[in-house]
Amino acid sequence: MPHCVLVADRVIQFFWRGSDIMDFDLPEDLVAAREKIREFARREITSELAFKYDRDEKYPFELREKAFKEGIIDYQNPWAMLIAIEELCRQDPGMGIAATVSLFGVEVIMLFGSEKQKEKYLPLVNSGKAIMGLAVTEPGGGSDVAGLKTTATRKGDSYIINGSKMFITNGQIADFFVMLTRTSTPDSKRHHGLSTFIVETNRQGFKANKLEGKLGVRATNTAELVLTNVEVPAENMVGEEGKGFYYIMTFFNISRIYVAAQALGIAQGTLDRVIEHVHKMKQAGEYVDENIQFSIAEVATRIEASRMLTYKAASYLFQFKPDPKITSMAKAYAAETAVFASEKALEITGISGLNSDLERFFRDAKIMEIWEGTSEIEKLIITRMITKTEGEGN
Amino acid sequence: MENEEYDILRSSIREFVSREIEGKSLEIEKNGISKEITRAIAAQGFLGATFPENMGGSNLDMGAYSIILQETARVSPSLAVKILLLNSVAGELLKESGEKEIAQSLITGEDEIGVAFSEVLNGTHEEKLPVKDNGKIRGSRETVMNSGGKYLLTAVEGDKNDLVLVKDGLKTMDVKHQLGFRGFRISQVSIESGDFTEICSGGSGRFSAILDGIGVEISSVALGISYGALNKALDYAKVRTTFQRPLKDYSPVSSSLSDVLSEIEILQNYLEKAPEMDPKHIMMLKNRSLDLMRRTTKLALQVHGGYGYIQDFGVEKFYRDSMTLSSLLVNRQRDSLKLAEYVFETPSGTI
C-alpha cells in the first residue's frame, strides 16, 4: 500500500480550512470512488461466495484479479485505497482483506529500499502481477518484536537466514516477503541488531505451512514460515544493517490505519445488516423496543467516531506527518467498535443473525483487536505518546 | 444428595471428562461428537441423567445434573448442550408422552433426536411450521438442533399448534452457518412424510415454557464455559512470556483474569444453591451467568493473542459457543421482560 507515492493535492482537510470552515465531507471524486467500489463489492462479493471462501478457507484469487483490473485496488491513490478497504470489508471482511492485502509490507521497500529494489519489486506488486507479505512475528513472539530469533548471518556476498515466522499473511501465496531478522547480537537494547531483507519464496530452504482452522478471516492466507539455510544476496537487505526495528515500527504506523479501515468496514457491514433486520421487524409488525434502539444508536455513534479517527490518522499520514498517537487511537477504537458492533448485531438479530452473514462478521471482527498490534499495545503507545508530548500519564 | 456426595460426584466427573473427553475436544469441533464419545457419556449415565429409572435413566436431582453440565462444558460446550437438549428439552416431552422405547434408544446413544423451537427465539421472521397432512407431517424446519438423527420434536401449524414427535421421513440438509456447538449439527430438516406421535397441544408455548424453566441448566453450562475459557487463559498467562516476562506479571492481564475468577466463584456459590431458589433468583443467576460467560470468553481469547484465533488452542470455541448459547437457547427479550417484572412486581420494560 504505497501511501507514500502521494500527490500533494490529494490531502483531505478535516480541520480548519480557512477561518470559519470545518469541512468533514469527502471530495466529490472520492464520493464517486466510494460508489464505484461499493457497486463492485456488491457485484463481486456475494453472500454465497463469502460463505464458500470462508468454509473452504480459500484465497479469492479471482476477486483480487478483478479488483486490479477494474481499478478498485489503486495503490497510487491512498485515500481511494483506504475507502476500498473499508467498502470491501463492509461487504465481507475475509474476502475484502484478502483482495486488498497483496502488497502488505511494500511501504518498507518504498521508504527504505534501494532504487534497484524499488525498480525490481514495486512494479510487480503495484500491477498485481506479484503478491508480497511482511514476515515479522515469530512463534512465541507476538507483540515483542525485538525478541525475535530468526538470524541472518553474513557469508561472503550473501546472508544465510535460519528461523521461523508465525501468523504470516499471504504466507503460502506470496512471491516474496520483507522479513525482519537478527543480524547481530543485541547490545543493551534488544531492538538493536535487527535488519530487514527481501526474501523470495522460491529460494531453497524456504517452506510455508498454511495455518488452518482460524476463527475468522478465513479467505485470507495465513502461514507459518520455516527458513532453513535460506541464502539471499546481500543486496536484498533493505536499508541499513541494524535499522530493521525502526523500519518495521514506521511501517506499523502506516499499516495500522489500514487495519482501522478494515475494522470500520466490518462495523459498518454489521450495522447495515442490523438496519435491514429492523426493517423486516417493522414489516412483520414487530415492535423495536428502546433497548434495541439504544444499541443501534451506540453502534452507529462508535462507527462515526471510528471513521473520524481513522480519517484523521490517514490525513496526517498522507501529509507525511504521521501521528502515532492518533494512529493507535484509530486502530484500537475501530477494532473495539468492530467487535462491539458484531456482538450487538447478533444480540439484536438473534437466530436470524446466526443463520446469516453476521455470524461470519462476528468471527472475523475479533482479529481486529489482535493483529497489527493488540489493543493493549495500542493503549500503551497512546499513553507513551501523551506522556512524551504533553507530560501527562505515568 | 448431601454436599459431600456432590463433591465426590464432581471430582469423578471431572476425572472422567479429563481422561475421556479433553483429548478429543478438538476432534469434536472438527468432526462432531463421535459415536464412541456418545457411548462413553451414555455409559456414564449423562444422556439419561434426569430421565426416570423406569425409562432407563439415572433420575438425578438438579444439583447432580448441574454438575454434569458444568464439568462437560468446561471442556466441550457442545457435549454439555447435547446433554441438556436431551434431558431438559426432549426428555421433558418424552416423559409426558411415555415413549419408553424411544427414550431408551436415546439414553443409550443408539439413536439421536433433533429439536426445533426457533419460533420462540429472538429474531425469527415468521418461519412456517410443518403441517399435518393425511395423518403425516410435511414441511420443514430451519434451525434444528442436533439434526441428523432418527427423531424430531417440533410444533406444527394449526389451531391447536400441536407439539409432535416425528418418527421418520426426515431429510437433513447441509449445515450452512454454524457459529457454535459444532459437536452436533444445526441445520434445516425437511419432513417429507413423517409418522408422528402427538405430545401436547400449544407446542410453541410448551417450548417457551421449557426454555423458561431451564435457567439453572443454562447457568450451569454458562459457568462451565466461563471456567473452561478462564482456565485456558490462566494457564497461558503463566507460561507465555512477552518482553521477557510472563503475561501474568502485566497488571491488565492479572487484574482482569483475577476479577473474572472472582465473579465466577461468586456465581458458582450462588449456583450451588439454585435448586432451592425461586424463579426470580434463578432468572437473575441466568442473566449474570450469561453476561459473565460472554465477557470471560472474549477476554480468554484476547489473552491468547494470535494463538487464541487458531482452533488448535481450544479457546476460540468458547467464544463462538458463548454467543451461540445466548442466541439459541435463550430468548433475551423475553428474559429481560420477565426479570423486569420480577423486580418491579408488575409488567415493565415494554417500551
Short mmCIF file of C-alpha atoms in Angstrom, two decimals, chain A residues 41-278:
data_model
loop_
_atom_site.label_atom_id
_atom_site.label_comp_id
_atom_site.label_asym_id
_atom_site.label_seq_id
_atom_site.Cartn_x
_atom_site.Cartn_y
_atom_site.Cartn_z
CA ALA A 41 -18.22 -5.07 -3.85
CA ARG A 42 -21.93 -5.83 -4.12
CA ARG A 43 -21.47 -7.40 -7.54
CA GLU A 44 -18.38 -9.47 -6.84
CA ILE A 45 -18.68 -10.37 -3.16
CA THR A 46 -21.98 -12.12 -2.81
CA SER A 47 -23.13 -13.74 0.38
CA GLU A 48 -22.81 -17.16 -1.26
CA LEU A 49 -19.23 -16.57 -2.37
CA ALA A 50 -18.24 -15.21 1.01
CA PHE A 51 -19.75 -18.27 2.65
CA LYS A 52 -17.85 -20.58 0.29
CA TYR A 53 -14.44 -18.95 0.71
CA ASP A 54 -14.91 -18.91 4.46
CA ARG A 55 -15.98 -22.54 4.61
CA ASP A 56 -13.19 -23.74 2.31
CA GLU A 57 -10.51 -21.42 3.76
CA LYS A 58 -9.65 -20.50 0.20
CA TYR A 59 -7.95 -17.34 -1.06
CA PRO A 60 -10.07 -15.40 -3.62
CA PHE A 61 -7.54 -15.00 -6.44
CA GLU A 62 -10.31 -14.16 -8.91
CA LEU A 63 -11.59 -11.28 -6.81
CA ARG A 64 -8.11 -9.85 -6.44
CA GLU A 65 -7.53 -10.00 -10.19
CA LYS A 66 -10.85 -8.31 -10.94
CA ALA A 67 -10.19 -5.63 -8.35
CA PHE A 68 -6.88 -4.78 -10.00
CA LYS A 69 -8.39 -4.92 -13.46
CA GLU A 70 -11.27 -2.59 -12.60
CA GLY A 71 -9.03 -0.13 -10.79
CA ILE A 72 -10.57 -0.83 -7.39
CA ILE A 73 -7.11 -1.50 -6.00
CA ASP A 74 -5.11 1.57 -6.85
CA TYR A 75 -2.16 2.00 -4.59
CA GLN A 76 -1.24 5.27 -6.25
CA ASN A 77 -4.30 6.83 -4.62
CA PRO A 78 -4.09 6.20 -0.87
CA TRP A 79 -7.43 7.80 0.00
CA ALA A 80 -9.23 5.69 -2.56
CA MET A 81 -7.35 2.65 -1.25
CA LEU A 82 -8.44 3.39 2.30
CA ILE A 83 -12.03 3.63 1.16
CA ALA A 84 -11.68 0.45 -0.92
CA ILE A 85 -10.55 -1.47 2.16
CA GLU A 86 -13.46 -0.08 4.15
CA GLU A 87 -16.04 -0.84 1.49
CA LEU A 88 -14.81 -4.33 0.57
CA CYS A 89 -14.64 -5.33 4.24
CA ARG A 90 -18.13 -3.92 4.69
CA GLN A 91 -19.30 -6.49 2.15
CA ASP A 92 -17.21 -9.33 3.56
CA PRO A 93 -14.18 -8.99 5.85
CA GLY A 94 -12.37 -12.15 4.77
CA MET A 95 -12.64 -11.56 1.04
CA GLY A 96 -12.20 -7.81 1.42
CA ILE A 97 -8.96 -8.13 3.34
CA ALA A 98 -7.66 -10.90 1.09
CA ALA A 99 -8.22 -8.79 -2.02
CA THR A 100 -6.57 -5.66 -0.63
CA VAL A 101 -3.62 -7.07 1.27
CA SER A 102 -1.47 -8.32 -1.58
CA LEU A 103 1.10 -5.55 -1.15
CA PHE A 104 1.39 -5.94 2.57
CA GLY A 105 4.73 -4.52 3.67
CA VAL A 106 5.52 -2.63 0.47
CA GLU A 107 6.00 0.63 2.35
CA VAL A 108 9.22 -0.74 3.85
CA ILE A 109 10.69 -1.02 0.36
CA MET A 110 9.25 2.31 -0.73
CA LEU A 111 10.59 4.20 2.25
CA PHE A 112 13.86 2.43 2.92
CA GLY A 113 14.69 0.27 -0.12
CA SER A 114 17.36 1.00 -2.70
CA GLU A 115 16.45 2.36 -6.12
CA LYS A 116 17.30 -1.00 -7.59
CA GLN A 117 14.92 -2.78 -5.18
CA LYS A 118 12.18 -0.30 -5.96
CA GLU A 119 12.62 -0.80 -9.69
CA LYS A 120 12.66 -4.56 -9.36
CA TYR A 121 9.81 -5.20 -6.94
CA LEU A 122 7.38 -2.29 -6.91
CA PRO A 123 6.08 -2.55 -10.48
CA LEU A 124 5.36 -6.22 -9.92
CA VAL A 125 3.18 -5.68 -6.87
CA ASN A 126 1.66 -2.38 -7.98
CA SER A 127 0.39 -4.02 -11.15
CA GLY A 128 -0.95 -7.05 -9.32
CA LYS A 129 1.50 -9.39 -11.04
CA ALA A 130 3.09 -10.42 -7.75
CA ILE A 131 1.94 -10.85 -4.17
CA MET A 132 4.09 -9.92 -1.22
CA GLY A 133 3.96 -10.03 2.54
CA LEU A 134 5.67 -8.90 5.71
CA ALA A 135 7.29 -11.52 7.92
CA VAL A 136 7.93 -10.21 11.43
CA THR A 137 6.01 -12.22 14.04
CA GLU A 138 7.62 -15.42 15.31
CA PRO A 139 6.30 -18.41 17.23
CA GLY A 140 6.02 -17.24 20.82
CA GLY A 141 6.86 -13.70 19.76
CA GLY A 142 3.71 -11.71 19.12
CA SER A 143 3.88 -8.15 20.39
CA ASP A 144 7.52 -8.49 21.42
CA VAL A 145 9.08 -7.76 18.04
CA ALA A 146 12.56 -7.13 19.44
CA GLY A 147 12.64 -10.62 20.92
CA LEU A 148 12.79 -12.31 17.52
CA LYS A 149 15.14 -15.22 16.98
CA THR A 150 15.42 -15.63 13.21
CA THR A 151 19.03 -14.98 12.24
CA ALA A 152 20.69 -13.72 9.08
CA THR A 153 24.39 -14.50 9.06
CA ARG A 154 26.78 -12.92 6.60
CA LYS A 155 28.57 -15.33 4.26
CA GLY A 156 30.55 -13.60 1.53
CA ASP A 157 28.11 -11.64 -0.64
CA SER A 158 25.11 -13.37 0.88
CA TYR A 159 23.20 -13.79 4.11
CA ILE A 160 22.07 -17.17 5.40
CA ILE A 161 18.67 -17.00 7.11
CA ASN A 162 17.50 -19.52 9.69
CA GLY A 163 14.40 -19.42 11.83
CA SER A 164 10.64 -19.36 11.62
CA LYS A 165 7.83 -16.85 11.34
CA MET A 166 4.25 -17.21 12.53
CA PHE A 167 0.81 -15.89 11.51
CA ILE A 168 2.18 -14.54 8.25
CA THR A 169 -0.46 -13.05 5.97
CA ASN A 170 -0.12 -14.27 2.36
CA GLY A 171 2.31 -16.82 3.77
CA GLN A 172 1.67 -19.52 1.23
CA ILE A 173 0.82 -17.37 -1.79
CA ALA A 174 3.36 -14.55 -1.69
CA ASP A 175 6.18 -14.28 -4.21
CA PHE A 176 8.41 -12.54 -1.72
CA PHE A 177 8.50 -11.20 1.80
CA VAL A 178 10.03 -8.29 3.60
CA MET A 179 11.46 -10.15 6.57
CA LEU A 180 12.85 -8.92 9.87
CA THR A 181 15.87 -10.86 11.10
CA ARG A 182 18.64 -10.58 13.65
CA THR A 183 22.00 -9.79 12.08
CA SER A 184 23.99 -9.19 15.24
CA THR A 185 23.68 -9.99 18.91
CA PRO A 186 21.93 -7.19 20.73
CA ASP A 187 23.76 -4.77 22.98
CA SER A 188 21.95 -3.39 26.00
CA LYS A 189 18.94 -2.69 23.79
CA ARG A 190 17.23 -5.73 22.30
CA HIS A 191 15.84 -3.87 19.32
CA HIS A 192 19.35 -3.15 18.09
CA GLY A 193 20.94 -5.56 15.61
CA LEU A 194 17.80 -6.26 13.57
CA SER A 195 17.76 -5.97 9.78
CA THR A 196 15.18 -6.35 7.02
CA PHE A 197 15.62 -8.45 3.87
CA ILE A 198 13.62 -9.15 0.79
CA VAL A 199 13.25 -12.94 0.73
CA GLU A 200 11.85 -14.58 -2.40
CA THR A 201 9.74 -17.61 -1.63
CA ASN A 202 11.27 -19.75 -4.38
CA ARG A 203 14.61 -19.85 -2.61
CA GLN A 204 15.89 -23.19 -1.42
CA GLY A 205 15.17 -23.87 2.22
CA PHE A 206 12.01 -21.75 2.32
CA LYS A 207 8.85 -23.53 3.44
CA ALA A 208 5.34 -22.24 4.17
CA ASN A 209 2.82 -24.26 6.17
CA LYS A 210 -0.71 -22.96 5.85
CA LEU A 211 -2.48 -22.32 9.15
CA GLU A 212 -5.94 -23.78 9.03
CA GLY A 213 -8.80 -23.57 11.47
CA LYS A 214 -8.75 -19.83 12.06
CA LEU A 215 -11.75 -18.40 13.86
CA GLY A 216 -12.34 -15.85 11.09
CA VAL A 217 -10.95 -14.03 8.05
CA ARG A 218 -10.62 -17.49 6.60
CA ALA A 219 -10.42 -16.27 3.00
CA THR A 220 -7.05 -14.73 3.85
CA ASN A 221 -3.99 -16.93 3.55
CA THR A 222 -2.02 -17.29 6.78
CA ALA A 223 1.02 -19.47 7.26
CA GLU A 224 3.96 -20.39 9.37
CA LEU A 225 7.23 -19.86 7.51
CA VAL A 226 10.21 -22.08 8.14
CA LEU A 227 13.62 -20.94 6.87
CA THR A 228 16.43 -23.43 6.79
CA ASN A 229 19.73 -22.04 5.48
CA VAL A 230 17.94 -19.77 3.03
CA GLU A 231 20.59 -17.84 1.14
CA VAL A 232 19.76 -14.31 -0.02
CA PRO A 233 22.16 -11.91 -1.73
CA ALA A 234 23.43 -9.07 0.44
CA GLU A 235 21.79 -6.66 -1.99
CA ASN A 236 18.41 -7.93 -0.71
CA MET A 237 18.95 -6.15 2.56
CA VAL A 238 16.50 -3.25 2.81
CA GLY A 239 18.10 -0.07 4.09
CA GLU A 240 20.91 -0.17 6.60
CA GLU A 241 22.03 -3.09 8.69
CA GLY A 242 20.76 -2.89 12.25
CA LYS A 243 17.92 -0.45 11.47
CA GLY A 244 15.23 -3.07 10.85
CA PHE A 245 13.31 -2.46 14.05
CA TYR A 246 12.84 1.21 13.24
CA TYR A 247 11.71 0.40 9.71
CA ILE A 248 9.10 -2.04 10.95
CA MET A 249 7.80 0.33 13.62
CA THR A 250 7.49 3.02 10.96
CA PHE A 251 5.58 0.56 8.81
CA PHE A 252 3.19 -0.30 11.65
CA ASN A 253 2.32 3.35 12.00
CA ILE A 254 1.14 3.20 8.41
CA SER A 255 -0.48 -0.23 8.30
CA ARG A 256 -2.50 0.32 11.47
CA ILE A 257 -4.50 2.97 9.68
CA TYR A 258 -5.44 0.41 7.07
CA VAL A 259 -6.40 -2.07 9.78
CA ALA A 260 -8.59 0.64 11.28
CA ALA A 261 -10.26 0.91 7.87
CA GLN A 262 -10.80 -2.87 7.85
CA ALA A 263 -12.41 -2.65 11.28
CA LEU A 264 -14.51 0.31 10.21
CA GLY A 265 -15.78 -1.69 7.23
CA ILE A 266 -16.67 -4.64 9.45
CA ALA A 267 -18.54 -2.44 11.91
CA GLN A 268 -20.41 -0.67 9.12
CA GLY A 269 -21.23 -4.01 7.47
CA THR A 270 -22.81 -5.31 10.67
CA LEU A 271 -24.82 -2.12 11.11
CA ASP A 272 -26.10 -2.35 7.51
CA ARG A 273 -27.40 -5.82 8.23
CA VAL A 274 -28.95 -4.85 11.55
CA ILE A 275 -30.82 -2.00 9.86
CA GLU A 276 -32.09 -4.48 7.27
CA HIS A 277 -33.25 -6.73 10.11
CA VAL A 278 -35.08 -3.87 11.82
#
